[in-house]
Amino acid sequence: MFIKSYCHIKNNAILLNGELIFKGQQEHSFKEFIKLAYKDLETDYSKFFKMDNLSKLAFLGADVLLKQENVEPENEENIALVFSNNASSLDTDRKYQKSIEDNNNFYPSPAVFVYTLPNICMGEISIKHKLYSENSFFIFENFNPEYLYAYSEGLIKENKAEKVLCGWVNVDKEEYTAFLYLVTKEKGIMPHTIKEINSRF
């Protein structure tokens, strides 16, 4: 197996295979940064601005990689999604809690409630790119390359997917990081090993 490509989003910057493709200003909030990146990278998805922060982060990282691989929605792709983080959907959960904690002003928002599950971000990616393969979202205390390695290798070897887009996507207030990579049988930029995954993270 090989890692075909990988993407980082952190510190107001987006890197593809280690090369900077977008840089925001240091003073930008996450909301400002992700909006500017969306426009600069010509991401086309009308629902993007309705998403929570975790979904925006995961969606943009996946979009960068899938564009790199020329994945087109009209061509059905057998790509599984395997994501992980340590905060689940906590960033959105806080917003939802605020919307219900005032008994005199009790208006829980369905638009916020939709995103109180961490795997919703994979649903948005699947809809945009028409992916019908398996997807899983795991919660670990820390980045767990051993588990991601074993799980993605298993999916491909058992013919449950031809490729696996996996990694770490975490948002907690203004702290955010995404590290996504595409695993495939095709010749890639590096072998798919725990050591390589760790070194890129």
PDB file of C-alpha atoms in Angstrom:
ATOM      1  CA  MET A   1       0.000   0.000   0.000  1.00  0.00           C
ATOM      2  CA  PHE A   2       1.016   3.602  -0.579  1.00  0.00           C
ATOM      3  CA  ILE A   3       0.133   7.090   0.572  1.00  0.00           C
ATOM      4  CA  LYS A   4      -0.893   8.828  -2.645  1.00  0.00           C
ATOM      5  CA  SER A   5      -1.126  12.342  -1.200  1.00  0.00           C
ATOM      6  CA  TYR A   6      -1.591  14.136   2.117  1.00  0.00           C
ATOM      7  CA  CYS A   7      -2.832  17.476   3.408  1.00  0.00           C
ATOM      8  CA  HIS A   8      -2.303  19.615   6.518  1.00  0.00           C
ATOM      9  CA  ILE A   9      -4.489  22.455   7.716  1.00  0.00           C
ATOM     10  CA  LYS A  10      -3.194  24.311  10.775  1.00  0.00           C
ATOM     11  CA  ASN A  11      -1.788  27.685  11.847  1.00  0.00           C
ATOM     12  CA  ASN A  12      -3.875  29.473   9.197  1.00  0.00           C
ATOM     13  CA  ALA A  13      -2.184  27.553   6.379  1.00  0.00           C
ATOM     14  CA  ILE A  14      -2.999  24.677   4.026  1.00  0.00           C
ATOM     15  CA  LEU A  15      -0.273  22.391   2.734  1.00  0.00           C
ATOM     16  CA  LEU A  16      -0.596  19.697   0.067  1.00  0.00           C
ATOM     17  CA  ASN A  17       2.187  17.090   0.092  1.00  0.00           C
ATOM     18  CA  GLY A  18       4.256  19.481   2.177  1.00  0.00           C
ATOM     19  CA  GLU A  19       3.846  22.423  -0.219  1.00  0.00           C
ATOM     20  CA  LEU A  20       2.016  25.579   0.866  1.00  0.00           C
ATOM     21  CA  ILE A  21      -1.109  26.145  -1.256  1.00  0.00           C
ATOM     22  CA  PHE A  22      -2.885  28.748   0.896  1.00  0.00           C
ATOM     23  CA  LYS A  23      -1.796  31.057   3.695  1.00  0.00           C
ATOM     24  CA  GLY A  24      -4.096  33.262   5.770  1.00  0.00           C
ATOM     25  CA  GLN A  25      -3.108  36.117   8.045  1.00  0.00           C
ATOM     26  CA  GLN A  26      -1.893  35.198  11.527  1.00  0.00           C
ATOM     27  CA  GLU A  27      -4.549  37.383  13.138  1.00  0.00           C
ATOM     28  CA  HIS A  28      -7.406  35.683  11.296  1.00  0.00           C
ATOM     29  CA  SER A  29      -9.891  33.708  13.361  1.00  0.00           C
ATOM     30  CA  PHE A  30     -10.711  30.181  12.209  1.00  0.00           C
ATOM     31  CA  LYS A  31     -13.971  31.480  10.714  1.00  0.00           C
ATOM     32  CA  GLU A  32     -12.154  34.136   8.688  1.00  0.00           C
ATOM     33  CA  PHE A  33      -9.370  31.786   7.606  1.00  0.00           C
ATOM     34  CA  ILE A  34     -11.626  28.953   6.448  1.00  0.00           C
ATOM     35  CA  LYS A  35     -13.871  31.341   4.498  1.00  0.00           C
ATOM     36  CA  LEU A  36     -10.901  32.865   2.655  1.00  0.00           C
ATOM     37  CA  ALA A  37      -9.428  29.417   1.965  1.00  0.00           C
ATOM     38  CA  TYR A  38     -12.766  28.179   0.599  1.00  0.00           C
ATOM     39  CA  LYS A  39     -12.860  31.074  -1.886  1.00  0.00           C
ATOM     40  CA  ASP A  40      -9.179  30.942  -2.825  1.00  0.00           C
ATOM     41  CA  LEU A  41      -9.257  27.196  -3.509  1.00  0.00           C
ATOM     42  CA  GLU A  42     -12.466  27.593  -5.551  1.00  0.00           C
ATOM     43  CA  THR A  43     -14.349  25.059  -3.475  1.00  0.00           C
ATOM     44  CA  ASP A  44     -17.863  24.807  -4.831  1.00  0.00           C
ATOM     45  CA  TYR A  45     -20.441  23.599  -2.307  1.00  0.00           C
ATOM     46  CA  SER A  46     -23.390  25.775  -1.377  1.00  0.00           C
ATOM     47  CA  LYS A  47     -23.923  24.083   2.017  1.00  0.00           C
ATOM     48  CA  PHE A  48     -20.381  24.877   3.174  1.00  0.00           C
ATOM     49  CA  PHE A  49     -21.322  28.003   5.128  1.00  0.00           C
ATOM     50  CA  LYS A  50     -24.096  26.175   7.009  1.00  0.00           C
ATOM     51  CA  MET A  51     -21.647  23.594   8.356  1.00  0.00           C
ATOM     52  CA  ASP A  52     -20.092  23.612  11.803  1.00  0.00           C
ATOM     53  CA  ASN A  53     -16.352  24.243  12.153  1.00  0.00           C
ATOM     54  CA  LEU A  54     -15.363  20.566  12.308  1.00  0.00           C
ATOM     55  CA  SER A  55     -17.237  19.818   9.079  1.00  0.00           C
ATOM     56  CA  LYS A  56     -15.733  22.842   7.325  1.00  0.00           C
ATOM     57  CA  LEU A  57     -12.239  21.762   8.303  1.00  0.00           C
ATOM     58  CA  ALA A  58     -12.694  18.128   7.268  1.00  0.00           C
ATOM     59  CA  PHE A  59     -14.567  19.060   4.105  1.00  0.00           C
ATOM     60  CA  LEU A  60     -11.890  21.477   2.909  1.00  0.00           C
ATOM     61  CA  GLY A  61      -9.047  19.050   3.634  1.00  0.00           C
ATOM     62  CA  ALA A  62     -10.825  16.233   1.813  1.00  0.00           C
ATOM     63  CA  ASP A  63     -11.685  18.507  -1.109  1.00  0.00           C
ATOM     64  CA  VAL A  64      -8.036  19.487  -1.537  1.00  0.00           C
ATOM     65  CA  LEU A  65      -6.948  15.829  -1.666  1.00  0.00           C
ATOM     66  CA  LEU A  66      -9.781  14.578  -3.858  1.00  0.00           C
ATOM     67  CA  LYS A  67      -9.236  17.384  -6.368  1.00  0.00           C
ATOM     68  CA  GLN A  68      -5.543  16.442  -6.423  1.00  0.00           C
ATOM     69  CA  GLU A  69      -6.591  12.896  -7.323  1.00  0.00           C
ATOM     70  CA  ASN A  70      -9.048  14.162  -9.976  1.00  0.00           C
ATOM     71  CA  VAL A  71     -12.017  12.579  -8.218  1.00  0.00           C
ATOM     72  CA  GLU A  72     -15.120  13.658 -10.125  1.00  0.00           C
ATOM     73  CA  PRO A  73     -18.648  13.251  -8.654  1.00  0.00           C
ATOM     74  CA  GLU A  74     -19.939  11.808 -11.930  1.00  0.00           C
ATOM     75  CA  ASN A  75     -17.472   8.907 -11.695  1.00  0.00           C
ATOM     76  CA  GLU A  76     -18.418   6.681  -8.779  1.00  0.00           C
ATOM     77  CA  GLU A  77     -15.367   6.142  -6.558  1.00  0.00           C
ATOM     78  CA  ASN A  78     -14.938   3.383  -3.996  1.00  0.00           C
ATOM     79  CA  ILE A  79     -13.202   5.565  -1.388  1.00  0.00           C
ATOM     80  CA  ALA A  80     -13.745   4.862   2.311  1.00  0.00           C
ATOM     81  CA  LEU A  81     -13.453   7.604   4.946  1.00  0.00           C
ATOM     82  CA  VAL A  82     -11.760   6.924   8.287  1.00  0.00           C
ATOM     83  CA  PHE A  83     -11.381  10.006  10.496  1.00  0.00           C
ATOM     84  CA  SER A  84     -10.439  10.560  14.120  1.00  0.00           C
ATOM     85  CA  ASN A  85      -9.996  13.235  16.771  1.00  0.00           C
ATOM     86  CA  ASN A  86     -10.007  13.733  20.539  1.00  0.00           C
ATOM     87  CA  ALA A  87     -12.810  16.287  20.951  1.00  0.00           C
ATOM     88  CA  SER A  88     -15.662  14.614  19.052  1.00  0.00           C
ATOM     89  CA  SER A  89     -18.134  17.428  18.193  1.00  0.00           C
ATOM     90  CA  LEU A  90     -17.451  19.334  21.424  1.00  0.00           C
ATOM     91  CA  ASP A  91     -17.058  22.683  19.666  1.00  0.00           C
ATOM     92  CA  THR A  92     -20.631  22.441  18.349  1.00  0.00           C
ATOM     93  CA  ASP A  93     -21.970  20.760  21.490  1.00  0.00           C
ATOM     94  CA  ARG A  94     -21.106  23.892  23.475  1.00  0.00           C
ATOM     95  CA  LYS A  95     -23.115  26.047  21.070  1.00  0.00           C
ATOM     96  CA  TYR A  96     -26.081  23.710  21.295  1.00  0.00           C
ATOM     97  CA  GLN A  97     -25.894  23.686  25.090  1.00  0.00           C
ATOM     98  CA  LYS A  98     -26.048  27.489  25.125  1.00  0.00           C
ATOM     99  CA  SER A  99     -29.162  27.373  22.955  1.00  0.00           C
ATOM    100  CA  ILE A 100     -31.041  25.202  25.473  1.00  0.00           C
ATOM    101  CA  GLU A 101     -29.747  26.263  28.896  1.00  0.00           C
ATOM    102  CA  ASP A 102     -31.903  29.390  29.246  1.00  0.00           C
ATOM    103  CA  ASN A 103     -35.397  28.264  30.336  1.00  0.00           C
ATOM    104  CA  ASN A 104     -36.850  31.658  29.444  1.00  0.00           C
ATOM    105  CA  ASN A 105     -35.388  31.650  25.969  1.00  0.00           C
ATOM    106  CA  PHE A 106     -35.537  27.994  24.983  1.00  0.00           C
ATOM    107  CA  TYR A 107     -34.985  27.821  21.234  1.00  0.00           C
ATOM    108  CA  PRO A 108     -32.736  24.874  20.408  1.00  0.00           C
ATOM    109  CA  SER A 109     -31.519  25.279  16.855  1.00  0.00           C
ATOM    110  CA  PRO A 110     -32.008  22.298  14.504  1.00  0.00           C
ATOM    111  CA  ALA A 111     -29.243  23.744  12.317  1.00  0.00           C
ATOM    112  CA  VAL A 112     -26.795  23.394  15.220  1.00  0.00           C
ATOM    113  CA  PHE A 113     -28.194  20.067  16.455  1.00  0.00           C
ATOM    114  CA  VAL A 114     -27.501  18.452  13.069  1.00  0.00           C
ATOM    115  CA  TYR A 115     -23.767  18.822  13.720  1.00  0.00           C
ATOM    116  CA  THR A 116     -23.631  17.416  17.264  1.00  0.00           C
ATOM    117  CA  LEU A 117     -22.236  14.147  15.905  1.00  0.00           C
ATOM    118  CA  PRO A 118     -18.612  14.106  14.668  1.00  0.00           C
ATOM    119  CA  ASN A 119     -19.302  11.837  11.691  1.00  0.00           C
ATOM    120  CA  ILE A 120     -21.613  14.362  10.012  1.00  0.00           C
ATOM    121  CA  CYS A 121     -18.555  15.906   8.350  1.00  0.00           C
ATOM    122  CA  MET A 122     -18.038  12.638   6.457  1.00  0.00           C
ATOM    123  CA  GLY A 123     -21.624  12.806   5.258  1.00  0.00           C
ATOM    124  CA  GLU A 124     -20.989  16.229   3.714  1.00  0.00           C
ATOM    125  CA  ILE A 125     -17.852  14.943   1.962  1.00  0.00           C
ATOM    126  CA  SER A 126     -19.718  11.874   0.697  1.00  0.00           C
ATOM    127  CA  ILE A 127     -22.584  13.972  -0.673  1.00  0.00           C
ATOM    128  CA  LYS A 128     -20.272  16.387  -2.504  1.00  0.00           C
ATOM    129  CA  HIS A 129     -18.087  13.684  -4.048  1.00  0.00           C
ATOM    130  CA  LYS A 130     -20.753  10.947  -4.304  1.00  0.00           C
ATOM    131  CA  LEU A 131     -18.891   8.447  -2.139  1.00  0.00           C
ATOM    132  CA  TYR A 132     -20.894   5.397  -1.077  1.00  0.00           C
ATOM    133  CA  SER A 133     -18.166   3.433   0.690  1.00  0.00           C
ATOM    134  CA  GLU A 134     -17.708   2.697   4.378  1.00  0.00           C
ATOM    135  CA  ASN A 135     -16.994   5.563   6.764  1.00  0.00           C
ATOM    136  CA  SER A 136     -16.021   5.619  10.421  1.00  0.00           C
ATOM    137  CA  PHE A 137     -15.099   8.314  12.924  1.00  0.00           C
ATOM    138  CA  PHE A 138     -13.004   7.276  15.937  1.00  0.00           C
ATOM    139  CA  ILE A 139     -12.313   9.197  19.136  1.00  0.00           C
ATOM    140  CA  PHE A 140      -8.810   8.777  20.579  1.00  0.00           C
ATOM    141  CA  GLU A 141      -7.037  10.663  23.316  1.00  0.00           C
ATOM    142  CA  ASN A 142      -4.141  11.274  20.903  1.00  0.00           C
ATOM    143  CA  PHE A 143      -3.402  10.745  17.220  1.00  0.00           C
ATOM    144  CA  ASN A 144      -3.344   6.973  16.715  1.00  0.00           C
ATOM    145  CA  PRO A 145      -1.467   6.041  13.518  1.00  0.00           C
ATOM    146  CA  GLU A 146      -1.318   2.338  14.439  1.00  0.00           C
ATOM    147  CA  TYR A 147      -5.105   2.050  14.452  1.00  0.00           C
ATOM    148  CA  LEU A 148      -5.602   4.119  11.293  1.00  0.00           C
ATOM    149  CA  TYR A 149      -2.937   2.070   9.514  1.00  0.00           C
ATOM    150  CA  ALA A 150      -4.478  -1.279  10.447  1.00  0.00           C
ATOM    151  CA  TYR A 151      -8.040  -0.187   9.718  1.00  0.00           C
ATOM    152  CA  SER A 152      -7.307   1.298   6.278  1.00  0.00           C
ATOM    153  CA  GLU A 153      -5.119  -1.656   5.243  1.00  0.00           C
ATOM    154  CA  GLY A 154      -7.907  -4.017   6.283  1.00  0.00           C
ATOM    155  CA  LEU A 155     -10.551  -2.181   4.249  1.00  0.00           C
ATOM    156  CA  ILE A 156      -8.477  -2.409   1.073  1.00  0.00           C
ATOM    157  CA  LYS A 157      -7.263  -5.993   1.565  1.00  0.00           C
ATOM    158  CA  GLU A 158     -10.828  -7.165   2.246  1.00  0.00           C
ATOM    159  CA  ASN A 159     -12.036  -5.364  -0.906  1.00  0.00           C
ATOM    160  CA  LYS A 160     -14.341  -3.079   1.068  1.00  0.00           C
ATOM    161  CA  ALA A 161     -12.709  -0.057  -0.559  1.00  0.00           C
ATOM    162  CA  GLU A 162     -10.228   0.671  -3.330  1.00  0.00           C
ATOM    163  CA  LYS A 163      -8.841   3.719  -1.508  1.00  0.00           C
ATOM    164  CA  VAL A 164      -9.119   5.115   2.016  1.00  0.00           C
ATOM    165  CA  LEU A 165      -9.075   8.783   2.945  1.00  0.00           C
ATOM    166  CA  CYS A 166      -8.107   8.911   6.589  1.00  0.00           C
ATOM    167  CA  GLY A 167      -6.481  10.967   9.303  1.00  0.00           C
ATOM    168  CA  TRP A 168      -7.064  13.417  12.161  1.00  0.00           C
ATOM    169  CA  VAL A 169      -9.497  16.355  12.161  1.00  0.00           C
ATOM    170  CA  ASN A 170      -9.895  18.291  15.403  1.00  0.00           C
ATOM    171  CA  VAL A 171     -11.527  21.611  16.345  1.00  0.00           C
ATOM    172  CA  ASP A 172     -11.901  23.078  19.817  1.00  0.00           C
ATOM    173  CA  LYS A 173     -12.702  26.805  19.847  1.00  0.00           C
ATOM    174  CA  GLU A 174      -9.810  28.488  17.978  1.00  0.00           C
ATOM    175  CA  GLU A 175      -7.561  25.434  18.168  1.00  0.00           C
ATOM    176  CA  TYR A 176      -7.757  23.338  15.011  1.00  0.00           C
ATOM    177  CA  THR A 177      -5.712  20.889  13.002  1.00  0.00           C
ATOM    178  CA  ALA A 178      -6.335  18.548  10.098  1.00  0.00           C
ATOM    179  CA  PHE A 179      -4.019  15.879   8.747  1.00  0.00           C
ATOM    180  CA  LEU A 180      -5.580  13.769   6.015  1.00  0.00           C
ATOM    181  CA  TYR A 181      -3.974  11.289   3.644  1.00  0.00           C
ATOM    182  CA  LEU A 182      -5.130   8.961   0.880  1.00  0.00           C
ATOM    183  CA  VAL A 183      -4.164   5.277   1.043  1.00  0.00           C
ATOM    184  CA  THR A 184      -4.181   3.227  -2.155  1.00  0.00           C
ATOM    185  CA  LYS A 185      -2.695   0.185  -3.878  1.00  0.00           C
ATOM    186  CA  GLU A 186      -1.421   2.459  -6.645  1.00  0.00           C
ATOM    187  CA  LYS A 187       2.143   3.719  -6.591  1.00  0.00           C
ATOM    188  CA  GLY A 188       2.226   6.781  -4.368  1.00  0.00           C
ATOM    189  CA  ILE A 189       4.631   9.341  -2.984  1.00  0.00           C
ATOM    190  CA  MET A 190       5.614   7.088  -0.049  1.00  0.00           C
ATOM    191  CA  PRO A 191       4.896   3.630   1.347  1.00  0.00           C
ATOM    192  CA  HIS A 192       1.945   3.353   3.718  1.00  0.00           C
ATOM    193  CA  THR A 193       3.678   2.621   7.009  1.00  0.00           C
ATOM    194  CA  ILE A 194       3.117   3.709  10.607  1.00  0.00           C
ATOM    195  CA  LYS A 195       6.536   5.389  10.546  1.00  0.00           C
ATOM    196  CA  GLU A 196       5.654   7.481   7.467  1.00  0.00           C
ATOM    197  CA  ILE A 197       2.253   8.439   8.887  1.00  0.00           C
ATOM    198  CA  ASN A 198       3.854   9.550  12.144  1.00  0.00           C
ATOM    199  CA  SER A 199       6.603  11.514  10.414  1.00  0.00           C
ATOM    200  CA  ARG A 200       4.081  13.468   8.283  1.00  0.00           C
ATOM    201  CA  PHE A 201       1.732  14.185  11.184  1.00  0.00           C
TER     202      PHE A 201
END
